MMTF fields as JSON, N, C-alpha, C and O atoms, coordinates in Angstrom:
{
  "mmtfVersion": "1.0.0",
  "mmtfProducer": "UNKNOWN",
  "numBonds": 535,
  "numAtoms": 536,
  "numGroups": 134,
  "numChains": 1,
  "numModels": 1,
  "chainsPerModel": [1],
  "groupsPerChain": [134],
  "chainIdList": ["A"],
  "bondAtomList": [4, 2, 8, 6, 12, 10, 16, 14, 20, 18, 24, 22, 28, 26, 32, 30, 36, 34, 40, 38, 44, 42, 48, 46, 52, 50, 56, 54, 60, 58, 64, 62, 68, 66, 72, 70, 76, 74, 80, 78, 84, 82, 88, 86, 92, 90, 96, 94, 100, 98, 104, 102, 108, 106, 112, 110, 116, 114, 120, 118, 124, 122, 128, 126, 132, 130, 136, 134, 140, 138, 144, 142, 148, 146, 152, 150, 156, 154, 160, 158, 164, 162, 168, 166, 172, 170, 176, 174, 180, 178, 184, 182, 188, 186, 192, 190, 196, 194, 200, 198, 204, 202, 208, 206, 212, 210, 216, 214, 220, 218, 224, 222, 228, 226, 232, 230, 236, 234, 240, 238, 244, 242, 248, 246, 252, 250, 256, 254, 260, 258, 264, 262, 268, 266, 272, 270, 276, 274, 280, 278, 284, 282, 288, 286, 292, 290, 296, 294, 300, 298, 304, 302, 308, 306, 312, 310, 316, 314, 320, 318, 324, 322, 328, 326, 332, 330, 336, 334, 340, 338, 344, 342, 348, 346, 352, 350, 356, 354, 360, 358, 364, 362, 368, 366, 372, 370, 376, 374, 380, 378, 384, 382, 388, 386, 392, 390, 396, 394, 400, 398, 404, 402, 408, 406, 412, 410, 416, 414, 420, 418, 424, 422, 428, 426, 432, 430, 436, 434, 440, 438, 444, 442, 448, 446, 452, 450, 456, 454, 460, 458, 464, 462, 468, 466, 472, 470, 476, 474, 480, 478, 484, 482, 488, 486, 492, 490, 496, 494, 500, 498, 504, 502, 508, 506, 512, 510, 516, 514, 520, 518, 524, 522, 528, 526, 532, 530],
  "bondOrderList": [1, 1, 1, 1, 1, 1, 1, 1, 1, 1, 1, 1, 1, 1, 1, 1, 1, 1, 1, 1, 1, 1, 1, 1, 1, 1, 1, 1, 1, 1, 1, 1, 1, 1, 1, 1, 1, 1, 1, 1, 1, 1, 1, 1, 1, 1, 1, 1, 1, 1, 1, 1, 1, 1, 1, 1, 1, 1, 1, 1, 1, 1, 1, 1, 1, 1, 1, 1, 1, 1, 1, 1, 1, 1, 1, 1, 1, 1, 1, 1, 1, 1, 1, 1, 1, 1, 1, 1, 1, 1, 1, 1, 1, 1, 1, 1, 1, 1, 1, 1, 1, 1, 1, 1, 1, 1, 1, 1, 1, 1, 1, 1, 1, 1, 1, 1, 1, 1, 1, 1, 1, 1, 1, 1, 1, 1, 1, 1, 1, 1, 1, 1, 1],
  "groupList": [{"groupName": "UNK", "atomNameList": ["N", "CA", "C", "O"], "elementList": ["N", "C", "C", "O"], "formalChargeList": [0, 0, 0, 0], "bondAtomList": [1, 0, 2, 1, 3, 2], "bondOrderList": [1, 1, 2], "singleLetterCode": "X", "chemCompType": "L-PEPTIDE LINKING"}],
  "groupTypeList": [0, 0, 0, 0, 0, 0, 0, 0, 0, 0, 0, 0, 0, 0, 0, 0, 0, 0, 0, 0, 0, 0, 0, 0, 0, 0, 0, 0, 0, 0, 0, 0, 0, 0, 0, 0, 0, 0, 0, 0, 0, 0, 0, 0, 0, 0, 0, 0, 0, 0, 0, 0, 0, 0, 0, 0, 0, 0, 0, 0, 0, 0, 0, 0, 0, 0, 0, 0, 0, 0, 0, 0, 0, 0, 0, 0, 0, 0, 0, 0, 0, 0, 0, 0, 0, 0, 0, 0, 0, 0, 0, 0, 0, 0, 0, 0, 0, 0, 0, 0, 0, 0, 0, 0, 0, 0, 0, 0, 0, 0, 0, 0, 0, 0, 0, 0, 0, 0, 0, 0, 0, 0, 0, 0, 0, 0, 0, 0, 0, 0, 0, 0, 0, 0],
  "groupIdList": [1, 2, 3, 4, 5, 6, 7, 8, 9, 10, 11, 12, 13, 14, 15, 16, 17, 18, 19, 20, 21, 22, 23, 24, 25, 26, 27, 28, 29, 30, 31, 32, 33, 34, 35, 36, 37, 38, 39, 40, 41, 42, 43, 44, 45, 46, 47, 48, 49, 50, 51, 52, 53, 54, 55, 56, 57, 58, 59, 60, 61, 62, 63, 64, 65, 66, 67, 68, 69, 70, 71, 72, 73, 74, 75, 76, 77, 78, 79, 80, 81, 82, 83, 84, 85, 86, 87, 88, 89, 90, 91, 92, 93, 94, 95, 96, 97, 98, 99, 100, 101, 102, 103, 104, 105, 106, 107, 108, 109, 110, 111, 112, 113, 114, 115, 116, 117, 118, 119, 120, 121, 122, 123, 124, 125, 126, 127, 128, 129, 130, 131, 132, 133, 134],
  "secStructList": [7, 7, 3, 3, 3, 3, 3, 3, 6, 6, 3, 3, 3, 3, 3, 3, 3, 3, 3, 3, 6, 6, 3, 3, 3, 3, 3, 3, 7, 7, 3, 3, 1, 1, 7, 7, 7, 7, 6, 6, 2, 2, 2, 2, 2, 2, 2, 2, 2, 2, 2, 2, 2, 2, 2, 2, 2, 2, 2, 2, 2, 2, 2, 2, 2, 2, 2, 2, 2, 2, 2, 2, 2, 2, 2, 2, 2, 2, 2, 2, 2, 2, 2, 2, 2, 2, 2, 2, 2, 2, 2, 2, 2, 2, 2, 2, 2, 2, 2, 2, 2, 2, 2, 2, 7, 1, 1, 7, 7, 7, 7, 2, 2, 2, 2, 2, 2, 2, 2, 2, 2, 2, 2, 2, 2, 2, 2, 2, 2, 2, 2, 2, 2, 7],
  "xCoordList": [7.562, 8.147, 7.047, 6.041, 7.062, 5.915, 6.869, 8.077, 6.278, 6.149, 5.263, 4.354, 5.563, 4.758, 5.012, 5.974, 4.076, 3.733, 3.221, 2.307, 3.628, 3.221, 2.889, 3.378, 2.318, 2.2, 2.797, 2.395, 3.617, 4.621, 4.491, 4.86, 3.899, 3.958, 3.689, 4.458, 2.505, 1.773, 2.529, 2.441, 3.567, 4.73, 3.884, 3.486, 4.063, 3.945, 5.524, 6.34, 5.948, 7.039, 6.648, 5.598, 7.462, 7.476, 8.556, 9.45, 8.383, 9.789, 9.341, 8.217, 10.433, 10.439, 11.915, 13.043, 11.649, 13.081, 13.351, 12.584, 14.915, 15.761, 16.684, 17.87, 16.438, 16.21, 16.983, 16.607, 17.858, 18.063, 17.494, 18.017, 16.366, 15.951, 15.868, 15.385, 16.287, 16.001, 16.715, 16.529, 17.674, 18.608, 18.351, 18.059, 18.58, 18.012, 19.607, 20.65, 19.36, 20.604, 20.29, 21.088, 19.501, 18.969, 17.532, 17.288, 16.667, 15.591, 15.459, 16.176, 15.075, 14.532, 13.463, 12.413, 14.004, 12.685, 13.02, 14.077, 11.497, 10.157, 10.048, 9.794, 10.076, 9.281, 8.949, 9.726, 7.434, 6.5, 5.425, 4.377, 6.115, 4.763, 3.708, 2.88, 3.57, 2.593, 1.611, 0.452, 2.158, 0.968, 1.044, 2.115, -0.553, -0.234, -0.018, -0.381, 0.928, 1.657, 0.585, -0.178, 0.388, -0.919, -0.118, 1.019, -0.969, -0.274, 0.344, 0.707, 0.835, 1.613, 2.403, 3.496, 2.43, 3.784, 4.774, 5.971, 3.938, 4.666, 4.847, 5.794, 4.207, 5.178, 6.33, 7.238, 6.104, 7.244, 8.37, 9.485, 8.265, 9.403, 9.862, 10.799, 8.859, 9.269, 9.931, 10.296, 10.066, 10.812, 12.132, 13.119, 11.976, 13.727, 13.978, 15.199, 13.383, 14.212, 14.831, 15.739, 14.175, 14.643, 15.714, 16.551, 15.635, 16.77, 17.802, 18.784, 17.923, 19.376, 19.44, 20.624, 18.752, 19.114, 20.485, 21.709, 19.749, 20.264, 21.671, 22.696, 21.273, 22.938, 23.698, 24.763, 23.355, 24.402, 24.73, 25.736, 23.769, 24.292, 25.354, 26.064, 25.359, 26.411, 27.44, 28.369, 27.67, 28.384, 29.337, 30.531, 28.898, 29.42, 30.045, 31.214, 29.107, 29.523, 31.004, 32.023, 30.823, 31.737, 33.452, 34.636, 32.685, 34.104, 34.522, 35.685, 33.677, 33.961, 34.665, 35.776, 34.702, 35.099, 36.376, 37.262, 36.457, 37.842, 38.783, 39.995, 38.33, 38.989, 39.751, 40.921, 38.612, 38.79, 40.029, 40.749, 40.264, 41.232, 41.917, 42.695, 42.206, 43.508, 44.592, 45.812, 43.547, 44.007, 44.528, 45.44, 43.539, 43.976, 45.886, 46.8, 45.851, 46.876, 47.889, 48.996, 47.732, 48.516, 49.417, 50.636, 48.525, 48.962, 49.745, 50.706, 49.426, 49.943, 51.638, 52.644, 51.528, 52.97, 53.963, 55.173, 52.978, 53.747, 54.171, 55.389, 53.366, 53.744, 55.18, 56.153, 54.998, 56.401, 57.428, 58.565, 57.347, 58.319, 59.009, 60.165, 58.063, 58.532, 59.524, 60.486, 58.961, 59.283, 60.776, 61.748, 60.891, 62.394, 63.205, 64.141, 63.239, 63.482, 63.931, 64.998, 62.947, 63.508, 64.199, 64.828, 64.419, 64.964, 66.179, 67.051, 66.723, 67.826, 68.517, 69.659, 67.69, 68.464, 68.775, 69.557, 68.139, 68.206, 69.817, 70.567, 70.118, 71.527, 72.56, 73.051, 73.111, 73.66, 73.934, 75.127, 72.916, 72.805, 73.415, 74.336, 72.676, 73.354, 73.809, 73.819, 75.394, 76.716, 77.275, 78.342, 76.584, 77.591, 77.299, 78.264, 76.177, 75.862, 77.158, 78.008, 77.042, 77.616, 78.839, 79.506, 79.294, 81.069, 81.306, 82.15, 80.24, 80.352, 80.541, 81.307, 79.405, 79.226, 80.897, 81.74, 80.93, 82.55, 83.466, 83.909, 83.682, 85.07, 84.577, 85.408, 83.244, 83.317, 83.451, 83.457, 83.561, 83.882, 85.005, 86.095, 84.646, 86.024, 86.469, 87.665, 85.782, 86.372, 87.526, 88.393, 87.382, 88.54, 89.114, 88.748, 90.603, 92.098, 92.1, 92.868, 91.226, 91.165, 92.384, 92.758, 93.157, 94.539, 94.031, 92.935, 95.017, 95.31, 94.399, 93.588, 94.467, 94.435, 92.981, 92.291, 92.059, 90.985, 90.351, 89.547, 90.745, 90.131, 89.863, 88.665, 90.832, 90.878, 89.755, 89.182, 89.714, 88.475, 87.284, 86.462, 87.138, 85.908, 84.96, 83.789, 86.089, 86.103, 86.118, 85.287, 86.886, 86.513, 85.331, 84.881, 84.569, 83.011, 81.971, 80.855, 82.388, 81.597, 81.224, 80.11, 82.516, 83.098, 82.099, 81.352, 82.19, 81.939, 80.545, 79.947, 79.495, 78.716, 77.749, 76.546, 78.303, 77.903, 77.676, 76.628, 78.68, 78.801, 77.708, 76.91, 77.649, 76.435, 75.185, 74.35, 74.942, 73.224, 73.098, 72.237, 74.544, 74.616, 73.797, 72.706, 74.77, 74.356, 72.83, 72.292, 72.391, 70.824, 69.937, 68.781, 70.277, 69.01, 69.499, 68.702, 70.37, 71.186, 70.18, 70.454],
  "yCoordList": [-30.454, -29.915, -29.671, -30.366, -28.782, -28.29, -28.733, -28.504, -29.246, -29.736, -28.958, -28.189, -29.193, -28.486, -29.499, -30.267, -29.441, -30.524, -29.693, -28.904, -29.757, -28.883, -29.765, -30.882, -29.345, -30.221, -29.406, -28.288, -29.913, -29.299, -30.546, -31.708, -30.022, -30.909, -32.44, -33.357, -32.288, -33.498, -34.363, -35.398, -34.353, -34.832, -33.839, -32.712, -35.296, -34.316, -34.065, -34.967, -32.814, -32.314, -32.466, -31.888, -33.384, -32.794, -32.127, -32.797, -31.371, -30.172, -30.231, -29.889, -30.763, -31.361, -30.494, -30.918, -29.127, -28.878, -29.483, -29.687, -29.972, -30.171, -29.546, -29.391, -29.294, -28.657, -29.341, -30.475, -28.876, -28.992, -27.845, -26.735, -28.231, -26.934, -25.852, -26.178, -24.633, -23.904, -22.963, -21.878, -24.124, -23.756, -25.19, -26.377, -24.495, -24.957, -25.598, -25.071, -27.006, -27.49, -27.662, -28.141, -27.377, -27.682, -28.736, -29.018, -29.293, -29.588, -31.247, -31.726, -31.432, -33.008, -32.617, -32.21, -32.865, -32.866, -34.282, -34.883, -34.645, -35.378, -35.37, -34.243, -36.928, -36.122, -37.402, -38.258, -37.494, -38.605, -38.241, -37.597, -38.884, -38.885, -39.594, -39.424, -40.405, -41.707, -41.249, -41.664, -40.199, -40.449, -39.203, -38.598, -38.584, -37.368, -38.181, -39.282, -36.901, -37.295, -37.07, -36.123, -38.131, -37.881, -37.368, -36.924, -37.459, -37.151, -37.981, -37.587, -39.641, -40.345, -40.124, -39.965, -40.057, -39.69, -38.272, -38.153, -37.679, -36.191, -36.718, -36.19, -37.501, -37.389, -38.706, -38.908, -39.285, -39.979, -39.38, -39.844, -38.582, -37.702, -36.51, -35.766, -36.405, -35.777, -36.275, -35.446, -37.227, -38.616, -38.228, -37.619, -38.634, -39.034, -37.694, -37.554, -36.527, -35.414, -34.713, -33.891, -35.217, -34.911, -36.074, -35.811, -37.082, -37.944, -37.783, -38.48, -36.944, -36.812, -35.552, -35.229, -34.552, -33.304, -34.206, -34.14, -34.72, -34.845, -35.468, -35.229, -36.523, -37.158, -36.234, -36.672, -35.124, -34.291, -32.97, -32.265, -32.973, -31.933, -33.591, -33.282, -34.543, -35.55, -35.343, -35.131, -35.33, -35.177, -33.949, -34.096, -32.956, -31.752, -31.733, -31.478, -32.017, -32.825, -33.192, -32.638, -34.436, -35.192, -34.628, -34.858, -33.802, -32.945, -32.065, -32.179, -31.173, -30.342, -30.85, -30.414, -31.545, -32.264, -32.974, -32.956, -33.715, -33.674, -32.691, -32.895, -31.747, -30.524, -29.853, -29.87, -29.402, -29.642, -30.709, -30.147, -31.746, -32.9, -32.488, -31.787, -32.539, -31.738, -30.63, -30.614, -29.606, -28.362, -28.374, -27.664, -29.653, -29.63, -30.724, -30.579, -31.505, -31.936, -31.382, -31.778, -30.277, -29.522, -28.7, -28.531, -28.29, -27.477, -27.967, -27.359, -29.174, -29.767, -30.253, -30.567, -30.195, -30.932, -29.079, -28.878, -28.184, -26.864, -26.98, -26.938, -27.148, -27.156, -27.652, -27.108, -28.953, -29.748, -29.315, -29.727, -28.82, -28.36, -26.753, -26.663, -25.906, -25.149, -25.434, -24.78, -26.467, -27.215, -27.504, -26.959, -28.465, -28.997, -28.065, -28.659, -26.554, -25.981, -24.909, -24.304, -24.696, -23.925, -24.732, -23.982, -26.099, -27.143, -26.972, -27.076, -26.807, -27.341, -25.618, -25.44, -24.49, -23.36, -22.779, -21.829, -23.307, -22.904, -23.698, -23.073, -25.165, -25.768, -24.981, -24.338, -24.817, -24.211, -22.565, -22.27, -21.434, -20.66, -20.787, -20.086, -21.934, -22.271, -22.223, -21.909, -22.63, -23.307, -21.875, -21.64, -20.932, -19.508, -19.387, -19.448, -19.231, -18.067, -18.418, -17.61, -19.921, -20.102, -19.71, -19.263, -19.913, -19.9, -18.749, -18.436, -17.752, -16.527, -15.698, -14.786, -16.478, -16.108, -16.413, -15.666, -18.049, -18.254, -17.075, -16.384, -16.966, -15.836, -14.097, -13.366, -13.842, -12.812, -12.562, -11.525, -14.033, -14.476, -13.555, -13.599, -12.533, -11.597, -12.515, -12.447, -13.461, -13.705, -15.015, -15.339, -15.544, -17.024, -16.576, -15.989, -17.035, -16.737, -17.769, -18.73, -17.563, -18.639, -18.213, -17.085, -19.753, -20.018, -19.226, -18.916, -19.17, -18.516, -19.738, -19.488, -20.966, -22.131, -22.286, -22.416, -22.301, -21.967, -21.424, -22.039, -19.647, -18.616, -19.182, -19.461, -19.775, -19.786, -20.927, -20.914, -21.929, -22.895, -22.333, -22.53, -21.227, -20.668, -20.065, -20.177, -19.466, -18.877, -19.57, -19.274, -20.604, -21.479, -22.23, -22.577, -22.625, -22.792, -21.831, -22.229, -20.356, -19.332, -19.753, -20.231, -19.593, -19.655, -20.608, -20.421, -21.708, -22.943, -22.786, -22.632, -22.763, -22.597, -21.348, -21.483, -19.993, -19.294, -19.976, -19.8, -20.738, -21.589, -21.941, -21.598, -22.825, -23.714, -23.413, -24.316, -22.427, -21.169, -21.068, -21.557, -20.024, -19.78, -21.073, -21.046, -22.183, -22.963, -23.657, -24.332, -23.481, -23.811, -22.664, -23.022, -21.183, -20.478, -20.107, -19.727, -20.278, -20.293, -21.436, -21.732],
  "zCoordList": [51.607, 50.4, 49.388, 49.535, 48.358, 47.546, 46.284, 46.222, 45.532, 44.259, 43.101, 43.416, 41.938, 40.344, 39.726, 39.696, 39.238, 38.247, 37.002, 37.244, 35.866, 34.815, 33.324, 33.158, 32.651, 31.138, 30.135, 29.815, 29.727, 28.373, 27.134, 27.306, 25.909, 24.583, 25.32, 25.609, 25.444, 26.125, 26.48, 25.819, 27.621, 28.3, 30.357, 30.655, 31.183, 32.479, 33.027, 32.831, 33.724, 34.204, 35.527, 35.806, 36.868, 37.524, 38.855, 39.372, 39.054, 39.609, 40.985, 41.353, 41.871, 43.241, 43.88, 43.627, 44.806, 44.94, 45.94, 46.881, 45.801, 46.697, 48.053, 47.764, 48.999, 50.486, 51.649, 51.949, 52.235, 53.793, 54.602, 54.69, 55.183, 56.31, 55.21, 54.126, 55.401, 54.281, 53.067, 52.516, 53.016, 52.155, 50.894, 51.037, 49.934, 48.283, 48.265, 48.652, 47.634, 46.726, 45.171, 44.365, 44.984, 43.386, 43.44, 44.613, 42.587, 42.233, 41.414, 40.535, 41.637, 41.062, 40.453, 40.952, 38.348, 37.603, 37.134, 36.941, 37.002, 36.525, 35.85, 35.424, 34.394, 33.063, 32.63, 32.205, 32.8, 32.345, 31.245, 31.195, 30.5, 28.864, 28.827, 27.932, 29.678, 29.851, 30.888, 30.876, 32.0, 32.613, 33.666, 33.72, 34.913, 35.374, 36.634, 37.048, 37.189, 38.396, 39.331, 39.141, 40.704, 41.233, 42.397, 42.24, 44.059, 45.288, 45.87, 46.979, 45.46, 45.775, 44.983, 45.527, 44.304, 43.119, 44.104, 44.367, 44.314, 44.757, 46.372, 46.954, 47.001, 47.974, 47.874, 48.68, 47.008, 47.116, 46.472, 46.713, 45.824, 44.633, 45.478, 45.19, 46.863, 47.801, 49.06, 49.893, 49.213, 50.257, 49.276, 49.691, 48.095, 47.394, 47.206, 47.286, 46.973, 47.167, 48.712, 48.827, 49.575, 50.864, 51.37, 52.233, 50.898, 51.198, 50.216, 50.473, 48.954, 48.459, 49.002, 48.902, 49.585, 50.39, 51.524, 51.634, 51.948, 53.012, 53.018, 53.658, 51.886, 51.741, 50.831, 50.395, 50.504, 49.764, 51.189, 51.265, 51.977, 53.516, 54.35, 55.307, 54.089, 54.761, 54.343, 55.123, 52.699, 52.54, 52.531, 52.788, 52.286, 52.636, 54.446, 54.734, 55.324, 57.008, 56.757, 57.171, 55.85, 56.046, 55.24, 55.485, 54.202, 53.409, 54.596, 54.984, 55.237, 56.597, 57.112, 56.812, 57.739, 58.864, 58.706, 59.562, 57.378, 56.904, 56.658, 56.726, 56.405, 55.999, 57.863, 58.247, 58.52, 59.906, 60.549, 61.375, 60.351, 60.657, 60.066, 60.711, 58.552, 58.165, 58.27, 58.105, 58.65, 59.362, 60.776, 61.201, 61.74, 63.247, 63.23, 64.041, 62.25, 61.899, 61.482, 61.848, 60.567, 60.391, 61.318, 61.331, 62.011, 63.256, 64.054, 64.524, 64.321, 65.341, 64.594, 65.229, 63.574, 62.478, 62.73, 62.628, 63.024, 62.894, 63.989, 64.16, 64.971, 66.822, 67.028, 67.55, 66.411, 66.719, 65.502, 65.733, 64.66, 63.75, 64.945, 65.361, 65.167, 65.687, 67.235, 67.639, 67.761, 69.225, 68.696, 69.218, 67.547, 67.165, 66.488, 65.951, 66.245, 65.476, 66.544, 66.438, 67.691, 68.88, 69.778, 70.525, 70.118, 70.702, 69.846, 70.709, 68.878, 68.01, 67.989, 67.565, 68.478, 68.406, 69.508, 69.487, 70.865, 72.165, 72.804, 73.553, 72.326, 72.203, 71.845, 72.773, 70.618, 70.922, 71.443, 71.505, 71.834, 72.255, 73.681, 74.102, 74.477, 75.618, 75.918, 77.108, 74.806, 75.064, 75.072, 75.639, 74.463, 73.649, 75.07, 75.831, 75.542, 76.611, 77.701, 78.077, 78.104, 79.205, 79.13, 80.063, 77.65, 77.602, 78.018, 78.858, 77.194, 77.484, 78.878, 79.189, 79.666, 81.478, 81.979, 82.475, 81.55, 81.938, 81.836, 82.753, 80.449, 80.368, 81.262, 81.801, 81.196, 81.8, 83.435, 84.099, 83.812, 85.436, 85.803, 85.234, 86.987, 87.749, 88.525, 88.81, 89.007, 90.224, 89.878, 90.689, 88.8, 88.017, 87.113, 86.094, 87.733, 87.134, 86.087, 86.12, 85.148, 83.439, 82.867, 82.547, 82.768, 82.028, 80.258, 79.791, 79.879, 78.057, 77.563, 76.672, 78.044, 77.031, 77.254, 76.243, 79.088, 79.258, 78.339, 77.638, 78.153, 77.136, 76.335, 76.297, 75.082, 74.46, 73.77, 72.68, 74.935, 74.684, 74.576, 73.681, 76.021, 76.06, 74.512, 74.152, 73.97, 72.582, 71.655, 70.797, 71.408, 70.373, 70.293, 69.202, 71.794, 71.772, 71.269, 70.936, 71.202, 70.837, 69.933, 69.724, 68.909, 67.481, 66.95, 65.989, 67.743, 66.822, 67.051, 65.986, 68.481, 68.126, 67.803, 68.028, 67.218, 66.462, 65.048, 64.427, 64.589, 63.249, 63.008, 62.135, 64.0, 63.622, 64.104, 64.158, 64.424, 64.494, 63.114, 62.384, 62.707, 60.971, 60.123, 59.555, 60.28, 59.381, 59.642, 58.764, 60.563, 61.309, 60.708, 60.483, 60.358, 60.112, 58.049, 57.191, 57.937, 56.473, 55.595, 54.432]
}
C-alpha cells in the first residue's frame, strides 16, 4: 500500500488508503503535531489499513450472504405456499371432475336421487374453489 505523508501548519498528515485487492473503501488519515511519520509508522498505518479493508470486505461477505439466506428462504416459504395452495385447489377440483365423469357415464342407469348427489357435489365444490380464490 502507498502512503503520503504531507506537512500542513506545522502538523504531519498522514493519508494511508484503504483497499481490498483493488477496489478503494476510503483512506486512513494521520495527524501528528509532535512528530514526522517515519517508514515504521507507514507500514504499520499500512497493516491497520489493510486489516480494516478487510474486516469491512467481511463484513459486506457476511451482509451478502445473509441477504443470500434470506432470499433462499424465501423461496422455499413460496415453494410450499404454492404446494398448499395447489394441494388445497386440486381437492376439490377432483371431486367436481369425478362427479362430473360419474353423471356423464352412458353406460349407468343413475337413480334421480344419484344425479342429484352427483350435482350437489359440483355445487358445493365449485363453492368452495370460489371461496378459496375470493
Amino acid at each position: 500500500m502507498r502512503s503520503k505523508t504531507e506537512s500542513r501548519n506545522s502538523s504531519k498528515i498522514g493519508v494511508v488508503p484503504i483497499k481490498v485487492g483493488e477496489r478503494r473503501l476510503g483512506a486512513l488519515v494521520l495527524l501528528d503535531p509532535s512528530q514526522q511519520f517515519d517508514t515504521t509508522d507507514n507500514r504499520l498505518v499500512s497493516a491497520a489499513a489493510t486489516q480494516i479493508g478487510l474486516a469491512v470486505d467481511r463484513d459486506r461477505l457476511r451482509k451478502e450472504s445473509t441477504e443470500a439466506e434470506i432470499l433462499r428462504r424465501t423461496d422455499q416459504l413460496r415453494a410450499a405456499l404454492l404446494n398448499a395452495v395447489s394441494h388445497d385447489l386440486r381437492t376439490p377440483l377432483a371431486a367436481i371432475m369425478a362427479s362430473a365423469g360419474s353423471l356423464r357415464q352412458q353406460d349407468v342407469a343413475w337413480t334421480e336421487e344419484e344425479r342429484q348427489s352427483f350435482a350437489q357435489a359440483i355445487e358445493e365444490e365449485a363453492e368452495h374453489l370460489n371461496r378459496l380464490v375470493a
